[in-house]
Short mmCIF file of C-alpha atoms in Angstrom, two decimals:
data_model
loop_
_atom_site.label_atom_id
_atom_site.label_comp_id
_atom_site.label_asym_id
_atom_site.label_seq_id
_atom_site.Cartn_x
_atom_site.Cartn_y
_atom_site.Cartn_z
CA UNK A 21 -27.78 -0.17 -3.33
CA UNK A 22 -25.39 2.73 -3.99
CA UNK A 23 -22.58 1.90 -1.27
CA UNK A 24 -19.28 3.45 -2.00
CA UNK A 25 -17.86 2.02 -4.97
CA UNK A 26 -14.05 1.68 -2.75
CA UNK A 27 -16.04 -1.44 -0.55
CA UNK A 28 -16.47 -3.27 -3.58
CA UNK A 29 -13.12 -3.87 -4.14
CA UNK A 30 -12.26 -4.18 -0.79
CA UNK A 31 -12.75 -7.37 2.10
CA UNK A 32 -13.66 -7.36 5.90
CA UNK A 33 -11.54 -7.91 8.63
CA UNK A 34 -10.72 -11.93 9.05
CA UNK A 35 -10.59 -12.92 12.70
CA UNK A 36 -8.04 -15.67 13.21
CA UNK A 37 -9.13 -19.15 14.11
CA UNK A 38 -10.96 -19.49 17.36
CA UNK A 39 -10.04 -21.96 19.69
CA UNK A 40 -13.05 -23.91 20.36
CA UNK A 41 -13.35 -24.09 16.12
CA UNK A 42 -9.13 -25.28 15.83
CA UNK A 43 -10.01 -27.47 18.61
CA UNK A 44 -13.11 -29.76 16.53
CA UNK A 45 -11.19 -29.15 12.95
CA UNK A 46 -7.94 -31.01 14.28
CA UNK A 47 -9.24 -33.02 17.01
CA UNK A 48 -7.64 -31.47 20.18
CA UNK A 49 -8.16 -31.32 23.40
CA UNK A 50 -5.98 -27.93 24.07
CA UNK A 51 -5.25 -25.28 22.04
CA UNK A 52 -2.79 -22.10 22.89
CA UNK A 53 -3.83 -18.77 21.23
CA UNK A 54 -1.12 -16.64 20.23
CA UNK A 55 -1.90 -14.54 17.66
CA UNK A 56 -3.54 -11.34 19.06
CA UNK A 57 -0.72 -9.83 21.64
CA UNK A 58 -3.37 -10.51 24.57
CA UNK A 59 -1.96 -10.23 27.97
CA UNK A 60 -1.60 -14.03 28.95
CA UNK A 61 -2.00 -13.19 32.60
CA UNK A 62 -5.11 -11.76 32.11
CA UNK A 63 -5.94 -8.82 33.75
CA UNK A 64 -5.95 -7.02 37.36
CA UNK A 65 -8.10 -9.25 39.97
CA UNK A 66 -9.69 -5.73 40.78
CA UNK A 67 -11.52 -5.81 37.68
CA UNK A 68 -13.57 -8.73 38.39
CA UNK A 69 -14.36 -7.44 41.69
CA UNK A 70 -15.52 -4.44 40.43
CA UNK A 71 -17.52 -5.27 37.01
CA UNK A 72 -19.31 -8.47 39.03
CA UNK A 73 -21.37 -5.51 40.91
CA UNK A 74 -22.89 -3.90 37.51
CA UNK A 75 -26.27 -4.79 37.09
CA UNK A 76 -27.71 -1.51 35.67
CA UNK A 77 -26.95 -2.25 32.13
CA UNK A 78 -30.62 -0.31 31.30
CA UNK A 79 -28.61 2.59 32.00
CA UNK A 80 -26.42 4.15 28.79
CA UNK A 81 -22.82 5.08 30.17
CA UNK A 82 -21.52 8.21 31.10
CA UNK A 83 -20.34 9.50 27.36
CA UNK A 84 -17.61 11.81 28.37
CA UNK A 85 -16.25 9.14 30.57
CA UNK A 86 -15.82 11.31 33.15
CA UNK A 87 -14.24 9.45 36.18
CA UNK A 88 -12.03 7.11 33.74
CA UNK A 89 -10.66 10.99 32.17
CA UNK A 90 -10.60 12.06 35.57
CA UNK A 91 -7.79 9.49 36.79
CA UNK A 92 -6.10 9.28 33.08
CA UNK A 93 -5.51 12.67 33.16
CA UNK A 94 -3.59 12.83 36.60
CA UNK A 95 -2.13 10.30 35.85
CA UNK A 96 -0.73 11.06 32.45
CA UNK A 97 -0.19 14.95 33.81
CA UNK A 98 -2.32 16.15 30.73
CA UNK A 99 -5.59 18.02 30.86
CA UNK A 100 -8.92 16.02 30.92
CA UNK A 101 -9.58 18.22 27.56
CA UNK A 102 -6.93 16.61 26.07
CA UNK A 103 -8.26 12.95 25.72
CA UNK A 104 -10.53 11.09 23.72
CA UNK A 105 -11.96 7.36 24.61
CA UNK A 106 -12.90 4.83 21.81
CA UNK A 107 -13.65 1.32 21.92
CA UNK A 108 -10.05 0.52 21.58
CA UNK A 109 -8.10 2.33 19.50
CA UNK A 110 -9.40 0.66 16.09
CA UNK A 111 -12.42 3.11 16.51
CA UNK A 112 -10.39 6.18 17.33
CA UNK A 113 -8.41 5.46 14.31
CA UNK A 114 -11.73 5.53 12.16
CA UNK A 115 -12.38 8.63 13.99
CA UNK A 116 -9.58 10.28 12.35
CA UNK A 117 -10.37 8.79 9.11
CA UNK A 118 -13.58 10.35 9.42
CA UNK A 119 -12.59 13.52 10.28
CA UNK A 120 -9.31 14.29 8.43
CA UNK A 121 -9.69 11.97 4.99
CA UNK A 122 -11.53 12.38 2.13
CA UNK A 123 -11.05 11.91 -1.60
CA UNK A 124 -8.06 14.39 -3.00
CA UNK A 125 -6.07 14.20 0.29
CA UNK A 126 -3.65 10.96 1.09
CA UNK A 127 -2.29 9.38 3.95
CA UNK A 128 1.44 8.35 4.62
CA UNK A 129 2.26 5.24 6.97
CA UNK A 130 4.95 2.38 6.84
CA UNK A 131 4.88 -1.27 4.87
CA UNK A 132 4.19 -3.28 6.74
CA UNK A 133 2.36 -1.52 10.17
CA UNK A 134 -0.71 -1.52 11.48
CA UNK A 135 -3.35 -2.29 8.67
CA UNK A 136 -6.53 -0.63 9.95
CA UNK A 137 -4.99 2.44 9.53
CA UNK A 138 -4.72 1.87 5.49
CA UNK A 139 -8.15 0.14 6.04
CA UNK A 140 -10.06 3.40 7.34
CA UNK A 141 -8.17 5.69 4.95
CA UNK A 142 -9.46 3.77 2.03
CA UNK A 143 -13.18 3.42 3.09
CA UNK A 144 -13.24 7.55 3.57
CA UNK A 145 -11.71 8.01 -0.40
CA UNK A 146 -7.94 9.00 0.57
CA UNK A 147 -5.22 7.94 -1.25
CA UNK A 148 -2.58 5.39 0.47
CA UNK A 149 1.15 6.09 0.67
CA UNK A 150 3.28 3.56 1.93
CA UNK A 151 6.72 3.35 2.40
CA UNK A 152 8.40 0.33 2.79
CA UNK A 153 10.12 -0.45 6.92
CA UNK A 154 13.85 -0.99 7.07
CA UNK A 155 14.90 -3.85 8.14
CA UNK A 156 11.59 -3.98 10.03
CA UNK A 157 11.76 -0.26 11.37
CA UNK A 158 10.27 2.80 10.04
CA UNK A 159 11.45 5.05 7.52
CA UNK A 160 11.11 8.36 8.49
CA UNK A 161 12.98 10.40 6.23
CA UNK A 162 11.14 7.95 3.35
CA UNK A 163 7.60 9.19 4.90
CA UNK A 164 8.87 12.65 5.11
CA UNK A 165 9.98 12.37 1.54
CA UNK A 166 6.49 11.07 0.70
CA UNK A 167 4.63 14.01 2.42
CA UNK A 168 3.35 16.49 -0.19
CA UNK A 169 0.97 19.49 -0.08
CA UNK A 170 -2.46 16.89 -0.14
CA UNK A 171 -1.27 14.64 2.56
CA UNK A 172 -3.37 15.39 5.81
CA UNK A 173 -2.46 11.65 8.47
CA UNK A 174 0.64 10.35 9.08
CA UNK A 175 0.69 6.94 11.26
CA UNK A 176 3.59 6.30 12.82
CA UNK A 177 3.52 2.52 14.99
CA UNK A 178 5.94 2.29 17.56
CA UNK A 179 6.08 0.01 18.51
CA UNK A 180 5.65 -1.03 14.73
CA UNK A 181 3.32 -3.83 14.59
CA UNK A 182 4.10 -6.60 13.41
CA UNK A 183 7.93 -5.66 13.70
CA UNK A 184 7.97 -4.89 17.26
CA UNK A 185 10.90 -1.82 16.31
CA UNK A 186 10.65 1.34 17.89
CA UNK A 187 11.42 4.97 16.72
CA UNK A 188 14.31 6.12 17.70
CA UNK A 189 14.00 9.16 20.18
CA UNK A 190 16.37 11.45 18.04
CA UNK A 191 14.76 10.21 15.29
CA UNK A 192 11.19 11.00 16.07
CA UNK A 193 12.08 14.67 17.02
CA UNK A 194 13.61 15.56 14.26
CA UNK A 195 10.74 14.11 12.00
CA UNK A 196 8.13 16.44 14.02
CA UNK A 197 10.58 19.35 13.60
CA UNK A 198 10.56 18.67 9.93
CA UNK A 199 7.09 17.89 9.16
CA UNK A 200 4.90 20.41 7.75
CA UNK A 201 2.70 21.52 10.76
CA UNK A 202 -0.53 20.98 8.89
CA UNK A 203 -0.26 17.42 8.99
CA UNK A 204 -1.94 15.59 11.21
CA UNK A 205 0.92 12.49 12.95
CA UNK A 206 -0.90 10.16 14.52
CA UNK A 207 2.18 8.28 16.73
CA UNK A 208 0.32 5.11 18.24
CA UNK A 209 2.05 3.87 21.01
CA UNK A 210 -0.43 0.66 21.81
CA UNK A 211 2.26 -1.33 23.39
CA UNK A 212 3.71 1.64 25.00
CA UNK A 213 3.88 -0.72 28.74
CA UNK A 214 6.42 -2.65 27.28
CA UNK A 215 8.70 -0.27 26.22
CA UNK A 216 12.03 0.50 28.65
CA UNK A 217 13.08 3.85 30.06
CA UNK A 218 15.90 4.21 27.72
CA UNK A 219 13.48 4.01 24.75
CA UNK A 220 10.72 5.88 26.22
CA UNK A 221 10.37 8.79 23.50
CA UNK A 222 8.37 10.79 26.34
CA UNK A 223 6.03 12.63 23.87
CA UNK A 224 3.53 13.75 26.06
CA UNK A 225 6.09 16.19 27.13
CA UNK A 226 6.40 17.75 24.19
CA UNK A 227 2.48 17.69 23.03
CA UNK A 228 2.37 21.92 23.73
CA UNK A 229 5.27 21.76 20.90
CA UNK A 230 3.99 19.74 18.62
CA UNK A 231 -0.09 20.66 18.54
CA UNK A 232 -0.41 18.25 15.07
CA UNK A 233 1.30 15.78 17.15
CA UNK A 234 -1.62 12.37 18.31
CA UNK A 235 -0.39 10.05 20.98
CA UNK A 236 -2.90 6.92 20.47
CA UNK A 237 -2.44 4.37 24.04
CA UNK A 238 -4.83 1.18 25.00
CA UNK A 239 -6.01 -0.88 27.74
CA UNK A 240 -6.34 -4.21 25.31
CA UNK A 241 -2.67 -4.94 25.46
CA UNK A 242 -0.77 -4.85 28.83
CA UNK A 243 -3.72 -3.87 30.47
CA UNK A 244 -5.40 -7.39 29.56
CA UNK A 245 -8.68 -5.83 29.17
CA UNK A 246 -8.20 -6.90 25.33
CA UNK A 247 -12.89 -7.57 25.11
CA UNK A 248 -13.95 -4.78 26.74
CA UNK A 249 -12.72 -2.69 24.39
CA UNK A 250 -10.83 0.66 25.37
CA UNK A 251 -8.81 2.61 23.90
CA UNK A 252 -7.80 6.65 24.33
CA UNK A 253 -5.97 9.47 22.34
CA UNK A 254 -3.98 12.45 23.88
CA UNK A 255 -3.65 15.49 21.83
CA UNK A 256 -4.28 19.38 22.02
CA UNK A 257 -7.83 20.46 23.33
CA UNK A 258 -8.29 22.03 19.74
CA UNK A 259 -7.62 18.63 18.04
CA UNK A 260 -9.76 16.70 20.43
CA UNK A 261 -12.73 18.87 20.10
CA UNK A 262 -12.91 18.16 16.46
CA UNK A 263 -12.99 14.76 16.85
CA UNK A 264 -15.19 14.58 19.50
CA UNK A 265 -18.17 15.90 16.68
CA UNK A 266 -17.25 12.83 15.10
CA UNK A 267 -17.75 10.11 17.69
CA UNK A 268 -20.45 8.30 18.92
CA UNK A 269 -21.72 9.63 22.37
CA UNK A 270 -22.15 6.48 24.10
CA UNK A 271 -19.13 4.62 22.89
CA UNK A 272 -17.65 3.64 25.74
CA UNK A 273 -19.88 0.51 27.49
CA UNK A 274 -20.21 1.59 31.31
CA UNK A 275 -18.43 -2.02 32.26
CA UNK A 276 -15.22 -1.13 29.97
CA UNK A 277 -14.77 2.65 31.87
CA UNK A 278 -15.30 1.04 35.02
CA UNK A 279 -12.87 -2.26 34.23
CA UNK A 280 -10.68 0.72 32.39
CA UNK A 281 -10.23 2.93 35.63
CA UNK A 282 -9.69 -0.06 38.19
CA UNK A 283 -7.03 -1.60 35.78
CA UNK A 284 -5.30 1.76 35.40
CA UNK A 285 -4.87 1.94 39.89
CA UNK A 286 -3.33 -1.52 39.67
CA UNK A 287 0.48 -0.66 39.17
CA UNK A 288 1.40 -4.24 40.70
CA UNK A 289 -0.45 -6.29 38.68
CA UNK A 290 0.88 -4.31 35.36
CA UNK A 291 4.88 -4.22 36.35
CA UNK A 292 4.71 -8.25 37.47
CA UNK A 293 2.90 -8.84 34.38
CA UNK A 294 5.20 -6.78 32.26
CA UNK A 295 8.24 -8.48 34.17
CA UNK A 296 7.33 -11.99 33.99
CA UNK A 297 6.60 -11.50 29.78
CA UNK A 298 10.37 -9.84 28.87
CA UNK A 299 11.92 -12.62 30.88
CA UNK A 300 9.59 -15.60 28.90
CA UNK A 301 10.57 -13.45 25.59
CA UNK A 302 14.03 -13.60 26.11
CA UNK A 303 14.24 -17.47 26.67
CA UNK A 304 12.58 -17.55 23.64
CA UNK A 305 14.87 -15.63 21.84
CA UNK A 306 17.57 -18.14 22.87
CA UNK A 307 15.80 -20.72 22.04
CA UNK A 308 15.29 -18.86 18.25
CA UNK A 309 19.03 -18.32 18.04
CA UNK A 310 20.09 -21.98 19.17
CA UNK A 311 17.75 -23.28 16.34
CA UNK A 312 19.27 -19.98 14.14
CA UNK A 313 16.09 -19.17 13.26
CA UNK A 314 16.30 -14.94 12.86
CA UNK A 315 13.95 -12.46 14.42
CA UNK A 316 13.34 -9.05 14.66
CA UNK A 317 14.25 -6.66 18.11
CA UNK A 318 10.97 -6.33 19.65
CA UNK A 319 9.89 -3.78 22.01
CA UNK A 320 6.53 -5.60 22.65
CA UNK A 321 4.71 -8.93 24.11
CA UNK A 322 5.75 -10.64 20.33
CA UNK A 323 8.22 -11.79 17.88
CA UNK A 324 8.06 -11.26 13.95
CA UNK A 325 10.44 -14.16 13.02
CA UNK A 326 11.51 -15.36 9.91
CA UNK A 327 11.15 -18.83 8.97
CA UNK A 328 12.77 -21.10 6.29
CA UNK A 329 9.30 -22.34 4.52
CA UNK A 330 6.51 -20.05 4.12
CA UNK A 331 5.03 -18.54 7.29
CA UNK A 332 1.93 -20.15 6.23
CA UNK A 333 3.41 -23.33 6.09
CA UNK A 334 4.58 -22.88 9.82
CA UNK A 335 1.22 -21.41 10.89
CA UNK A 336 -0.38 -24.66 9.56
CA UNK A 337 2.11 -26.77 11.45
CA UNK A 338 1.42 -25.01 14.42
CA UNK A 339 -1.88 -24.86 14.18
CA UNK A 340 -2.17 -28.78 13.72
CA UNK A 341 -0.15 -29.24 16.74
CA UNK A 342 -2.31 -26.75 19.14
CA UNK A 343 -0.87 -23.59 18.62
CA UNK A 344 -2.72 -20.58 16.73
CA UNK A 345 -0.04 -17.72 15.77
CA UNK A 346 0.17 -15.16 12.67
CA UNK A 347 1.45 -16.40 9.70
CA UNK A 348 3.03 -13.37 8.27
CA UNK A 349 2.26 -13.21 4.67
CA UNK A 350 -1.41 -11.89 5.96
CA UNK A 351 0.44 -9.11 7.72
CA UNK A 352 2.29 -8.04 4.43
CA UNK A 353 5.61 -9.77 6.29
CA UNK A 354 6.10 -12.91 3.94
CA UNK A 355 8.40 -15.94 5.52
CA UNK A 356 7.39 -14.85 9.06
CA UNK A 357 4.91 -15.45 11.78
CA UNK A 358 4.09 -13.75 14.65
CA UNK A 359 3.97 -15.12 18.13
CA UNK A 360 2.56 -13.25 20.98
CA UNK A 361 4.43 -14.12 24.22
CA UNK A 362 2.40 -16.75 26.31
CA UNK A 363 3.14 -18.43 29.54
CA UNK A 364 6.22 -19.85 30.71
CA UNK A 365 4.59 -23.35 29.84
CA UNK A 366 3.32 -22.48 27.35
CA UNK A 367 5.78 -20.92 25.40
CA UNK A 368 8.14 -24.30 26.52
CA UNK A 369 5.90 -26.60 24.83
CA UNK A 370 5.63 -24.27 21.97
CA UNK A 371 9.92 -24.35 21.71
CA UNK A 372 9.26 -28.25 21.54
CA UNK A 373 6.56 -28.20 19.11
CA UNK A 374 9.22 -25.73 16.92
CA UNK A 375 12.11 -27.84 17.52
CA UNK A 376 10.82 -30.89 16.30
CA UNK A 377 9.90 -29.14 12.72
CA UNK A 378 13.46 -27.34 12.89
CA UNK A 379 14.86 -31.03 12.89
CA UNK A 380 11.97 -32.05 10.18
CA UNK A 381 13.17 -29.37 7.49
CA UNK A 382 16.97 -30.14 8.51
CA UNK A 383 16.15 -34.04 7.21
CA UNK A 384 13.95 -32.88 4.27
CA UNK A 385 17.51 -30.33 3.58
CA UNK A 386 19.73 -33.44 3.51
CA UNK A 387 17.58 -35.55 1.51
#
């Protein structure tokens, strides 16, 4: 068959270990996932009550989600003409690749970042141009540097995953003011929730300024609505209606808009979730500094940290003793892993599972 000849050379995405599968392979009774940023509190109680009614799945769902837009857009003080709803933002992001690259034009993001971004632009024939973080945060005036007359995307992450940096506010507005206004900057904000005031870089504010600017956002993440799938864009009408050709009319299951909208009206649930989380991560930085193990400043529900064998050395350590995290050389982050924030027990046991190989390399050190 005459496929593209770029997916030849190129592999699918690799789930990480499942827990039922970690669970049989090391003979455990409990395992503790984290390795995708999931919520560990789950999600708004309103949900349930609300998707346990839905029985007309015959039905195909409304594809301009109308009441989910409806509330976003109050809520967000944009116009309903202004967003875009994917199954989470992974498919919004091939939206744009679909739309915007093609062979002859390139795209410009950080190294490391988000890799579906480089994933998409590949499959549609555009050329990759990374540029390497500092000290774990972006680059801008490297991706501005790296800009030229064919490049059509820019991704910015912030927060970057896996870093966990943000953009500077300064920073950021200066970068738009600079950019050429034909290019297309794609700023996704998927852990946006966790971010404080003070680093809030309040872009929708500016969106009438900046009509190349893309604000990507998600329900998967602080939301906890991480397999239903939902994910949204905000951006000028003009932009929005292009991309709209490209997606899929239905794309949007009827359960996810409904779980989507009922989420989005539960402000408590969100701000005790997002509360309880920065006060786990921060014991858990102390406990990462009294072992002097080094991480990076995260605005998010993880930690990139470095480690003093391989990262997949640690992951299989971890893994062996019930814990499933990121080992960072498969995130282009080598001598890391990642470790989504998890329950205050959680999170304890996984300081005593850490502390016992801090004192195992210390003895192999002195040998």
């Amino acid at each position: 068959m005459k496929n593209k000849k770029v997916l030849d050379g190129m592999t699918p995405y690799k789930p990480g270990k499942q827990i039922e599968e970690v669970k049989e392979e090391y003979g455990l009774s409990r395992i503790v996932k984290l390795a995708s940023n999931e919520n560990p509190f789950g999600h708004s109680e309103q949900v349930n009550t609300t998707i346990s009614h839905m029985l007309e799945h015959h039905i195909y769902p409304d594809g301009y989600a109308t009441e989910l837009r409806r509330t976003a857009a109050a809520n967000l003080n944009v116009k309903e003409e202004q967003l875009i709803f994917g199954s989470g933002t992974d498919e919004i992001i091939q939206i744009i690749g679909r739309a915007f690259l093609y062979p002859g034009v390139n795209t410009v993001m950080a190294a490391p970042t988000f890799p579906q971004y480089k994933h998409s632009a590949r499959i549609e024939g555009a050329e990759v141009k990374e540029v390497p973080t500092v000290n774990g945060c972006l680059d801008l005036s490297g991706i501005l540097s790296a800009i030229d007359d064919r490049t059509n995307v820019v991704w910015l992450c912030s927060p970057n995953n896996p870093t966990g940096c943000m953009i500077p506010k300064d920073d950021f507005y200066a970068f738009m003011d600079k950019c050429p206004e034909d290019v297309l900057v794609v700023l996704d904000e998927a852990y946006y929730e966790y971010v404080s005031a003070e680093w809030n870089l309040r872009v929708l504010d500016h969106l009438e300024q900046y009509e190349n600017l893309m604000v990507l956002r998600t329900f998967s993440k602080a939301y906890g609505l991480a397999g239903l799938r939902v994910g949204y864009g905000i951006a000028s009408e003009t932009l929005i209606r292009k991309l709209d050709v490209v997606r899929g009319p239905f794309n949007v299951s009827t359960i996810a808009q409904k779980a989507a909208l009922k989420a989005m009206e539960d402000d408590a649930f969100l701000e005790q979730a997002i509360t309880r989380i920065h006060a786990i991560k921060q014991s858990f930085e102390h406990f990462l500094d009294s072992i002097g193990w080094d991480y990076f400043e995260s605005h998010t529900n993880f930690l990139l940290i470095s480690t003093p064998i391989s990262g997949e050395r640690v992951f299989q350590y971890l893994l062996e003793n019930g814990f499933i995290v990121k080992a960072g050389e498969g995130l282009g982050a080598p001598n890391t892993i990642r470790v989504t924030i998890g329950t205050e027990t959680d999170m304890q046991q996984l300081q005593e599972v850490l502390y016992q190989l801090h004192l195992k390399l210390d003895k192999e050190q002195s040998m």
